[in-house]
CSV table of C-alpha atoms and ligand atoms in Angstrom, one decimal:
chain,number,residue,atom,x,y,z
U,241,MET,CA,12.1,-31.3,-2.0
U,242,SER,CA,14.9,-29.1,-2.1
U,243,ALA,CA,16.6,-27.8,1.2
U,244,GLU,CA,15.7,-24.1,0.1
U,245,SER,CA,12.0,-24.6,0.0
U,246,THR,CA,11.9,-26.0,3.4
U,247,ARG,CA,13.7,-22.7,5.0
U,248,ILE,CA,11.6,-20.3,6.9
U,249,ASN,CA,11.8,-17.1,5.3
U,250,LEU,CA,12.3,-14.6,8.2
U,251,LEU,CA,10.8,-11.5,6.6
U,252,ASP,CA,7.6,-13.3,7.2
U,253,LEU,CA,7.7,-12.9,10.9
U,254,ASP,CA,7.1,-10.0,12.9
U,255,GLU,CA,8.5,-9.6,16.5
U,256,ASN,CA,6.4,-12.1,18.3
U,257,GLY,CA,6.6,-14.5,15.4
U,258,LEU,CA,10.5,-14.4,15.5
U,259,ARG,CA,10.5,-14.9,19.2
U,260,ALA,CA,8.4,-18.1,18.8
U,261,PHE,CA,10.9,-19.3,15.9
U,262,PHE,CA,14.0,-18.9,18.4
U,263,VAL,CA,12.2,-20.5,21.0
U,264,SER,CA,11.2,-23.5,18.6
U,265,ILE,CA,14.8,-23.7,17.8
U,266,GLY,CA,16.0,-24.1,21.6
U,267,GLU,CA,17.3,-20.4,21.5
U,268,LYS,CA,16.4,-17.5,23.8
U,269,PRO,CA,13.6,-15.1,22.5
U,270,PHE,CA,15.7,-12.1,22.6
U,271,ARG,CA,17.7,-13.2,19.5
U,272,ALA,CA,14.6,-11.8,17.6
U,273,GLN,CA,15.7,-8.5,18.7
U,274,GLN,CA,19.2,-8.7,17.3
U,275,VAL,CA,17.9,-10.4,14.2
U,276,LEU,CA,15.3,-7.9,13.4
U,277,LYS,CA,17.9,-4.8,13.8
U,278,TRP,CA,20.2,-6.7,11.4
U,279,MET,CA,17.3,-7.2,8.9
U,280,TYR,CA,15.7,-3.8,9.4
U,281,HIS,CA,18.1,-1.3,10.5
U,282,HIS,CA,20.7,-2.5,8.1
U,283,GLN,CA,18.9,-4.5,5.5
U,284,LEU,CA,21.1,-7.4,6.0
U,285,ASP,CA,20.3,-10.9,4.4
U,286,ASP,CA,23.3,-12.8,5.2
U,287,PHE,CA,23.5,-14.5,8.5
U,288,GLN,CA,27.3,-14.6,8.7
U,289,ALA,CA,27.5,-10.7,8.7
U,290,MET,CA,25.1,-10.6,12.0
U,291,THR,CA,28.2,-10.6,14.1
U,292,ASP,CA,26.6,-10.5,17.5
U,293,LEU,CA,25.2,-14.0,17.2
U,294,SER,CA,27.7,-17.0,18.0
U,295,LEU,CA,29.3,-18.5,15.0
U,296,ASP,CA,27.1,-21.8,15.8
U,297,LEU,CA,23.8,-19.8,15.5
U,298,ARG,CA,24.8,-18.4,12.4
U,299,GLN,CA,25.4,-21.6,10.7
U,300,ARG,CA,22.1,-23.1,12.1
U,301,LEU,CA,20.0,-20.0,10.8
U,302,GLN,CA,21.9,-20.5,7.4
U,303,LEU,CA,20.6,-24.1,7.2
U,304,LEU,CA,17.2,-23.2,8.8
U,305,ALA,CA,16.2,-20.0,7.5
U,306,GLU,CA,16.7,-17.2,4.9
U,307,VAL,CA,16.0,-13.5,4.5
U,308,ARG,CA,14.3,-13.6,0.8
U,309,ALA,CA,12.7,-10.6,-0.9
U,310,PRO,CA,11.0,-10.4,-4.1
U,311,GLU,CA,13.4,-10.3,-6.9
U,312,VAL,CA,13.6,-6.9,-9.0
U,313,LEU,CA,12.7,-7.7,-12.7
U,314,ARG,CA,12.9,-4.0,-13.7
U,315,GLU,CA,13.5,-0.3,-12.4
U,316,GLN,CA,12.0,2.6,-14.2
U,317,LYS,CA,13.1,6.2,-13.0
U,318,SER,CA,10.6,9.0,-13.9
U,319,GLN,CA,11.6,12.6,-14.9
U,320,ASP,CA,10.2,13.9,-11.5
U,321,GLY,CA,12.5,11.1,-9.6
U,322,THR,CA,9.7,8.8,-8.8
U,323,ILE,CA,11.1,5.3,-9.1
U,324,LYS,CA,9.0,2.2,-10.0
U,325,TRP,CA,10.1,-1.5,-9.5
U,326,LEU,CA,8.5,-4.5,-11.2
U,327,LEU,CA,8.8,-7.4,-8.5
U,328,GLY,CA,8.8,-10.9,-9.5
U,329,LEU,CA,7.2,-13.4,-7.3
U,330,PRO,CA,7.0,-17.1,-7.3
U,331,GLY,CA,4.9,-18.9,-10.1
U,332,GLY,CA,5.5,-16.0,-12.5
U,333,ASN,CA,3.5,-13.3,-11.0
U,334,ALA,CA,4.7,-9.7,-10.5
U,335,VAL,CA,3.7,-6.8,-8.5
U,336,GLU,CA,4.7,-3.1,-8.6
U,337,THR,CA,6.2,-0.8,-6.0
U,338,VAL,CA,6.7,2.9,-6.3
U,339,PHE,CA,9.0,5.2,-4.5
U,340,ILE,CA,7.9,9.0,-4.7
U,341,PRO,CA,10.6,11.3,-3.1
U,342,GLU,CA,9.5,15.0,-1.9
U,343,PRO,CA,11.7,17.4,-0.3
U,344,GLY,CA,12.0,16.2,3.3
U,345,ARG,CA,10.1,13.1,2.7
U,346,GLY,CA,10.2,9.7,0.8
U,347,THR,CA,7.1,7.7,0.5
U,348,LEU,CA,6.9,4.1,-0.6
U,349,CYS,CA,3.7,2.8,-2.1
U,350,VAL,CA,3.4,-0.9,-1.4
U,351,SER,CA,1.2,-3.4,-2.9
U,352,SER,CA,-0.7,-6.1,-1.0
U,353,GLN,CA,-2.0,-8.5,-3.6
U,354,VAL,CA,-1.4,-9.6,-7.1
U,355,GLY,CA,-4.2,-8.4,-9.0
U,356,CYS,CA,-7.6,-7.1,-7.0
U,357,ALA,CA,-10.8,-8.8,-6.9
U,358,LEU,CA,-12.7,-5.6,-6.2
U,359,ASN,CA,-13.3,-4.5,-9.8
U,360,CYS,CA,-13.4,-0.8,-9.0
U,361,ARG,CA,-14.5,0.6,-12.6
U,362,PHE,CA,-11.9,3.3,-12.8
U,363,CYS,CA,-8.7,1.3,-11.6
U,364,SER,CA,-6.3,-0.5,-14.0
U,365,THR,CA,-5.3,-2.9,-11.5
U,366,ALA,CA,-9.1,-4.2,-11.5
U,367,THR,CA,-8.8,-4.9,-15.3
U,368,GLN,CA,-6.3,-7.8,-14.5
U,369,GLY,CA,-8.3,-9.7,-12.1
U,370,PHE,CA,-7.3,-11.1,-8.9
U,371,SER,CA,-4.4,-13.7,-8.7
U,372,ARG,CA,-3.4,-14.2,-5.2
U,373,ASN,CA,-2.5,-12.9,-1.8
U,374,LEU,CA,0.9,-11.6,-1.0
U,375,THR,CA,2.6,-13.2,1.9
U,376,THR,CA,4.0,-10.9,4.8
U,377,ALA,CA,7.5,-11.4,3.4
U,378,GLU,CA,6.6,-10.1,-0.1
U,379,ILE,CA,4.8,-7.1,1.7
U,380,ILE,CA,7.3,-6.1,3.9
U,381,GLY,CA,10.1,-7.2,1.4
U,382,GLN,CA,9.0,-4.5,-0.9
U,383,VAL,CA,9.8,-1.9,2.0
U,384,TRP,CA,13.1,-4.0,2.8
U,385,LEU,CA,14.3,-4.0,-0.7
U,386,ALA,CA,13.6,-0.4,-1.4
U,387,ALA,CA,15.2,0.5,1.8
U,388,LYS,CA,18.3,-1.4,0.7
U,389,MET,CA,18.1,-0.1,-3.0
U,390,LEU,CA,17.8,3.6,-1.8
U,391,GLY,CA,20.6,3.4,0.8
U,392,HIS,CA,17.9,3.7,3.6
U,393,GLU,CA,20.0,4.7,6.5
U,394,ARG,CA,22.9,6.7,4.7
U,395,ASN,CA,24.4,9.6,6.6
U,396,GLY,CA,21.7,9.4,9.4
U,397,ARG,CA,19.0,10.2,6.7
U,398,ARG,CA,16.3,7.9,6.0
U,399,ALA,CA,15.3,7.6,2.5
U,400,ILE,CA,11.6,6.1,3.4
U,401,THR,CA,9.9,8.4,5.7
U,402,ASN,CA,6.2,7.1,5.0
U,403,VAL,CA,4.7,3.9,3.5
U,404,VAL,CA,1.1,4.0,2.1
U,405,MET,CA,-0.6,0.6,1.3
U,406,MET,CA,-1.8,2.2,-1.9
U,407,GLY,CA,-0.4,-0.1,-4.6
U,408,MET,CA,-2.0,-3.2,-6.1
U,409,GLY,CA,-4.7,-4.8,-4.2
U,410,GLU,CA,-7.1,-4.4,-1.2
U,411,PRO,CA,-5.0,-4.7,1.9
U,412,LEU,CA,-7.8,-5.5,4.3
U,413,LEU,CA,-8.7,-8.5,2.1
U,414,ASN,CA,-5.2,-9.8,2.9
U,415,TYR,CA,-5.5,-9.0,6.8
U,416,GLU,CA,-3.6,-11.9,7.8
U,417,SER,CA,-0.3,-11.2,6.0
U,418,VAL,CA,-0.7,-7.3,5.9
U,419,LEU,CA,-1.1,-7.0,9.7
U,420,PRO,CA,2.6,-8.3,10.5
U,421,ALA,CA,3.9,-6.4,7.9
U,422,LEU,CA,2.3,-3.1,9.4
U,423,ARG,CA,3.9,-4.4,12.8
U,424,LEU,CA,7.2,-4.4,11.2
U,425,MET,CA,6.8,-1.1,9.6
U,426,ARG,CA,5.9,0.5,12.9
U,427,ASP,CA,8.2,-1.5,15.4
U,428,ASP,CA,11.2,0.3,16.6
U,429,LEU,CA,13.2,-2.9,15.9
U,430,GLY,CA,11.7,-2.7,12.3
U,431,PHE,CA,11.4,0.4,10.3
U,432,GLY,CA,10.3,2.4,13.4
U,433,LEU,CA,7.7,4.7,11.6
U,434,ALA,CA,5.3,6.6,13.5
U,435,SER,CA,1.7,5.6,13.4
U,436,LYS,CA,0.9,8.7,10.9
U,437,ARG,CA,3.3,7.6,8.6
U,438,VAL,CA,2.2,4.2,7.7
U,439,THR,CA,-1.3,4.5,5.9
U,440,VAL,CA,-3.8,1.8,4.9
U,441,SER,CA,-5.8,2.5,2.2
U,442,THR,CA,-9.1,0.5,1.5
U,443,ALA,CA,-11.9,0.7,-0.8
U,444,GLY,CA,-14.3,0.2,2.3
U,445,MET,CA,-14.0,-3.2,3.9
U,446,VAL,CA,-15.9,-2.5,7.0
U,447,PRO,CA,-15.0,-5.5,9.0
U,448,GLY,CA,-11.3,-5.0,8.1
U,449,ILE,CA,-11.2,-1.3,9.4
U,450,ARG,CA,-13.0,-2.4,12.7
U,451,GLN,CA,-10.2,-5.1,13.2
U,452,LEU,CA,-7.5,-2.7,12.3
U,453,ARG,CA,-8.6,-0.5,14.9
U,454,GLU,CA,-8.0,-3.2,17.5
U,455,ASP,CA,-4.7,-4.4,16.4
U,456,VAL,CA,-2.4,-1.5,15.2
U,457,ASP,CA,-2.1,2.1,15.2
U,458,VAL,CA,-1.9,3.2,11.6
U,459,ALA,CA,-3.4,6.1,9.3
U,460,LEU,CA,-6.6,4.9,7.4
U,461,ALA,CA,-7.5,6.1,4.0
U,462,VAL,CA,-10.7,5.3,2.7
U,463,SER,CA,-11.4,5.2,-1.1
U,464,LEU,CA,-14.9,7.1,-1.3
U,465,HIS,CA,-15.1,8.6,-4.9
U,466,ALA,CA,-18.9,9.2,-4.6
U,467,PRO,CA,-21.1,11.1,-2.0
U,468,GLU,CA,-24.1,8.9,-2.4
U,469,ASP,CA,-24.9,5.1,-2.7
U,470,ARG,CA,-25.8,4.8,-6.4
U,471,LEU,CA,-22.9,6.5,-7.8
U,472,ARG,CA,-20.6,4.7,-5.3
U,473,THR,CA,-21.9,1.4,-6.1
U,474,GLU,CA,-21.5,2.0,-9.7
U,475,LEU,CA,-18.0,3.1,-9.4
U,476,VAL,CA,-17.0,0.8,-6.4
U,477,PRO,CA,-19.2,-2.4,-6.3
U,478,LEU,CA,-18.2,-3.2,-2.8
U,479,ASN,CA,-20.5,-0.4,-1.7
U,480,ARG,CA,-23.4,-3.0,-2.3
U,481,LYS,CA,-22.0,-4.7,0.6
U,482,TYR,CA,-21.0,-1.9,2.9
U,483,PRO,CA,-22.8,1.3,1.9
U,484,ILE,CA,-21.8,4.7,2.8
U,485,ASP,CA,-23.7,5.0,6.0
U,486,VAL,CA,-22.1,1.8,7.5
U,487,LEU,CA,-18.7,2.8,6.2
U,488,MET,CA,-19.0,6.2,8.0
U,489,GLN,CA,-20.0,4.6,11.0
U,490,ALA,CA,-16.9,2.4,10.9
U,491,CYS,CA,-14.7,5.7,10.1
U,492,ARG,CA,-16.1,7.6,13.0
U,493,GLU,CA,-15.5,4.6,15.4
U,494,TYR,CA,-11.7,4.3,14.0
U,495,VAL,CA,-10.8,8.0,15.1
U,496,SER,CA,-13.1,7.8,18.3
U,497,ASP,CA,-10.6,6.4,20.9
U,498,ARG,CA,-7.9,8.1,22.9
U,499,ARG,CA,-5.1,7.3,20.7
U,500,LYS,CA,-4.5,10.1,17.8
U,501,ARG,CA,-5.8,8.4,14.8
U,502,SER,CA,-6.8,10.0,11.4
U,503,VAL,CA,-9.0,9.2,8.5
U,504,THR,CA,-8.7,10.5,5.2
U,505,PHE,CA,-11.1,10.1,2.4
U,506,GLU,CA,-9.9,9.5,-1.2
U,507,TYR,CA,-12.1,10.9,-4.1
U,508,THR,CA,-10.8,10.4,-7.8
U,509,LEU,CA,-12.2,13.1,-9.9
U,510,MET,CA,-13.6,11.9,-13.3
U,511,GLN,CA,-15.0,14.3,-15.9
U,512,GLY,CA,-18.9,14.2,-15.8
U,513,VAL,CA,-19.1,11.4,-13.4
U,514,ASN,CA,-18.5,12.6,-9.7
U,515,ASP,CA,-17.0,16.1,-10.2
U,516,HIS,CA,-20.4,18.1,-10.3
U,517,PRO,CA,-20.6,21.1,-8.0
U,518,GLU,CA,-23.9,19.1,-6.5
U,519,HIS,CA,-21.6,16.3,-5.6
U,520,ALA,CA,-19.0,18.7,-3.9
U,521,ARG,CA,-21.8,19.9,-1.7
U,522,MET,CA,-23.3,16.5,-1.0
U,523,LEU,CA,-19.7,15.3,-0.1
U,524,ALA,CA,-19.0,18.3,2.3
U,525,LYS,CA,-22.3,17.4,4.0
U,526,LEU,CA,-21.3,13.9,4.4
U,527,LEU,CA,-17.9,14.3,5.5
U,528,ARG,CA,-18.9,16.9,8.3
U,529,THR,CA,-20.0,13.9,10.3
U,530,VAL,CA,-16.6,12.5,10.3
U,531,PRO,CA,-13.3,14.2,11.7
U,532,SER,CA,-11.2,13.5,8.7
U,533,LYS,CA,-9.2,15.0,5.6
U,534,LEU,CA,-10.1,14.9,2.0
U,535,ASN,CA,-7.7,14.0,-0.6
U,536,LEU,CA,-9.0,14.6,-4.4
U,537,ILE,CA,-7.1,12.6,-7.2
U,538,PRO,CA,-7.2,13.9,-10.5
U,539,PHE,CA,-8.2,10.6,-12.4
U,540,ASN,CA,-5.2,9.0,-14.3
U,541,PRO,CA,-6.1,7.5,-17.6
U,542,PHE,CA,-4.9,4.0,-18.6
U,543,PRO,CA,-5.4,2.1,-21.9
U,544,GLY,CA,-8.9,0.9,-22.3
U,545,THR,CA,-10.5,3.3,-20.0
U,546,GLY,CA,-13.5,5.2,-20.6
U,547,TYR,CA,-13.4,7.7,-18.1
U,548,ARG,CA,-11.3,11.0,-18.3
U,549,CYS,CA,-9.6,13.3,-15.8
U,550,SER,CA,-11.8,16.3,-14.6
U,551,THR,CA,-10.4,19.8,-16.1
U,552,SER,CA,-8.1,21.6,-13.7
U,553,ARG,CA,-10.9,24.3,-13.5
U,554,ARG,CA,-13.4,21.8,-12.6
U,555,ILE,CA,-11.0,20.2,-9.9
U,556,ALA,CA,-10.6,23.6,-8.4
U,557,ALA,CA,-14.0,24.6,-8.4
U,558,PHE,CA,-14.6,21.2,-6.8
U,559,GLN,CA,-12.1,21.7,-4.0
U,560,GLU,CA,-13.5,25.4,-3.3
U,561,ILE,CA,-16.9,24.1,-2.6
U,562,VAL,CA,-16.0,21.4,-0.1
U,563,MET,CA,-13.5,23.7,1.6
U,564,SER,CA,-16.0,26.3,2.2
U,565,GLY,CA,-18.1,23.7,3.3
U,566,GLY,CA,-15.6,23.3,6.1
U,567,LEU,CA,-13.5,20.3,5.3
U,568,ILE,CA,-9.8,20.1,4.8
U,569,ALA,CA,-9.2,19.2,1.1
U,570,THR,CA,-5.9,18.9,-0.7
U,571,VAL,CA,-5.3,18.0,-4.5
U,572,ARG,CA,-2.9,15.1,-4.8
U,573,LYS,CA,-0.2,15.9,-7.3
U,574,THR,CA,0.3,13.1,-9.8
U,575,ARG,CA,3.6,11.6,-9.7
U,576,GLY,CA,5.5,9.1,-12.1
U,577,GLU,CA,2.8,9.5,-15.1
U,578,ASP,CA,5.7,9.1,-17.7
U,579,ILE,CA,6.3,5.5,-16.1
U,580,ASP,CA,2.8,4.5,-15.4
U,581,ALA,CA,3.4,4.7,-11.8
U,582,ALA,CA,0.6,7.1,-10.8
U,583,CYS,CA,-2.5,5.7,-8.8
U,584,GLY,CA,-4.6,3.3,-10.2
U,585,GLN,CA,-1.9,2.7,-13.1
U,586,LEU,CA,-0.3,-0.1,-11.5
U,587,VAL,CA,-0.4,-3.4,-13.2
U,588,GLY,CA,2.2,-6.1,-12.7
U,589,ARG,CA,1.7,-9.2,-14.2
U,590,VAL,CA,4.3,-9.5,-17.0
U,591,GLN,CA,1.7,-11.2,-18.9
U,592,ASP,CA,-0.9,-8.5,-18.8
U,593,ARG,CA,2.0,-6.1,-19.5
U,594,THR,CA,2.3,-7.5,-22.9
U,595,ARG,CA,-1.3,-7.4,-23.6
U,596,ARG,CA,-1.3,-3.9,-22.4
U,597,SER,CA,1.6,-2.9,-25.0
U,598,ALA,CA,-0.3,-4.7,-27.7
U,599,ARG,CA,-3.6,-2.6,-26.7
U,600,LEU,CA,-1.5,0.4,-27.0
U,601,LYS,CA,0.2,-0.4,-30.2
U,602,ALA,CA,-3.1,-1.3,-31.8
U,603,ALA,CA,-4.7,2.0,-30.5
U,604,MET,CA,-1.8,4.0,-32.1
U,605,THR,CA,-2.2,2.4,-35.4
U,606,GLY,CA,-5.8,2.4,-35.4
U,607,VAL,CA,-6.1,-1.2,-35.6
U,608,SER,CA,-8.5,-3.0,-33.1
U,609,GLU,CA,-7.5,-6.2,-31.3
D,284,SAH,N1,-7.5,-1.2,-2.7
D,284,SAH,C1,-7.3,-0.1,-1.9
D,284,SAH,C2,-5.8,0.4,-2.3
D,284,SAH,C3,-5.6,1.1,-3.5
D,284,SAH,S1,-5.1,2.8,-3.2
D,284,SAH,C4,-8.1,0.8,-2.2
D,284,SAH,O1,-9.1,1.0,-3.0
D,284,SAH,O2,-8.2,2.2,-1.5
D,284,SAH,C5,-5.1,3.5,-4.8
D,284,SAH,C6,-6.1,4.6,-4.7
D,284,SAH,O3,-6.1,5.3,-6.0
D,284,SAH,C7,-7.5,4.4,-4.3
D,284,SAH,O4,-8.0,5.4,-3.7
D,284,SAH,C8,-8.2,4.2,-5.8
D,284,SAH,O5,-9.4,4.2,-5.6
D,284,SAH,C9,-7.3,5.1,-6.5
D,284,SAH,N2,-7.6,5.1,-8.2
D,284,SAH,C10,-7.8,3.8,-8.3
D,284,SAH,N3,-7.5,4.0,-9.9
D,284,SAH,C11,-7.2,5.4,-10.1
D,284,SAH,C12,-7.1,6.0,-11.4
D,284,SAH,N4,-7.2,5.4,-12.5
D,284,SAH,N5,-6.8,7.3,-11.1
D,284,SAH,C13,-6.8,8.0,-9.7
D,284,SAH,N6,-7.0,7.3,-8.9
D,284,SAH,C14,-7.2,5.9,-8.9
């Protein structure tokens, strides 16, 4: 085995983990604070540059540890300023991370798994199946890498003000690796983001929602997409296991304690599928039972999908009905469409990308595969 593979990647450890690491090598636990600051406030990966550590400790760290984020395979910039990175992982896999700049804020959309096992009918990530969970280092490494490339702390202004776990994968099915990453996003020694600025989006993993509530303060987003079980099961097969009433109960519990927590429901609008005025009325009735906001997402098409985006008229009508039902509802602005960076368009395995472009070419020339 090479020396490299036995080194511990410090991006895998939250503050507690890092303290335990320093104790295990005979150092004081507070070294964790020093190293976290270098790693997350300055995006350093070179122990030699961590100048408040003794030379001896720096040498030891170099032998024992490393700070290794995924490798950038490709960077694409959209006309609207959105940036998408394709990140290479050991074993030939890849995931995508998207940065969405807006006036006064910058949102990073982070992936949690290579592919996804949930098979939601309208999501392109589902078409590639599930390969594996990301490690904590690969999850927080996406934020670390983006912060480094964007010059995160330049002139006292932060490039990344919000992180959303809305990239590839179901974060609550990779809880063990996601939790330390969330803690590093929240921790002052890490990225220091407020609880409302870190969002976990789930297709409705009820046990994960309950666990999350116990472990860390973050905002919750739930991918609902239908106001009744029959349609929701068709679109999000996980609904068979955790039907709407069970999911709503978990969401009510999530927001029910002293701490300020929020739930946002995501609802992707597909023409003729879930965008009927009756769906809007049912949705308004359903969501009145949970203090929440609603985020309507125009469906983003991808090669091979049978769904279409609702017309803007239909979207506006839907929004009006739910709002007159007393909900706060916003329509998500589609970003990065020209580089396939919009919601549900993320893929990532280099292999799949080739197949996708072959499919596209076939579609354009009228030749089937
Ligand atoms: N697995 C998690 C994280 C993915 S978040 C979850 O399901 O919440 C990505 C969001 O975009 C989810 O709400 C997802 O349902 C939605 N989405 C997926 N495919 C889409 C598409 N083609 N167009 C618009 N939204 C889509």
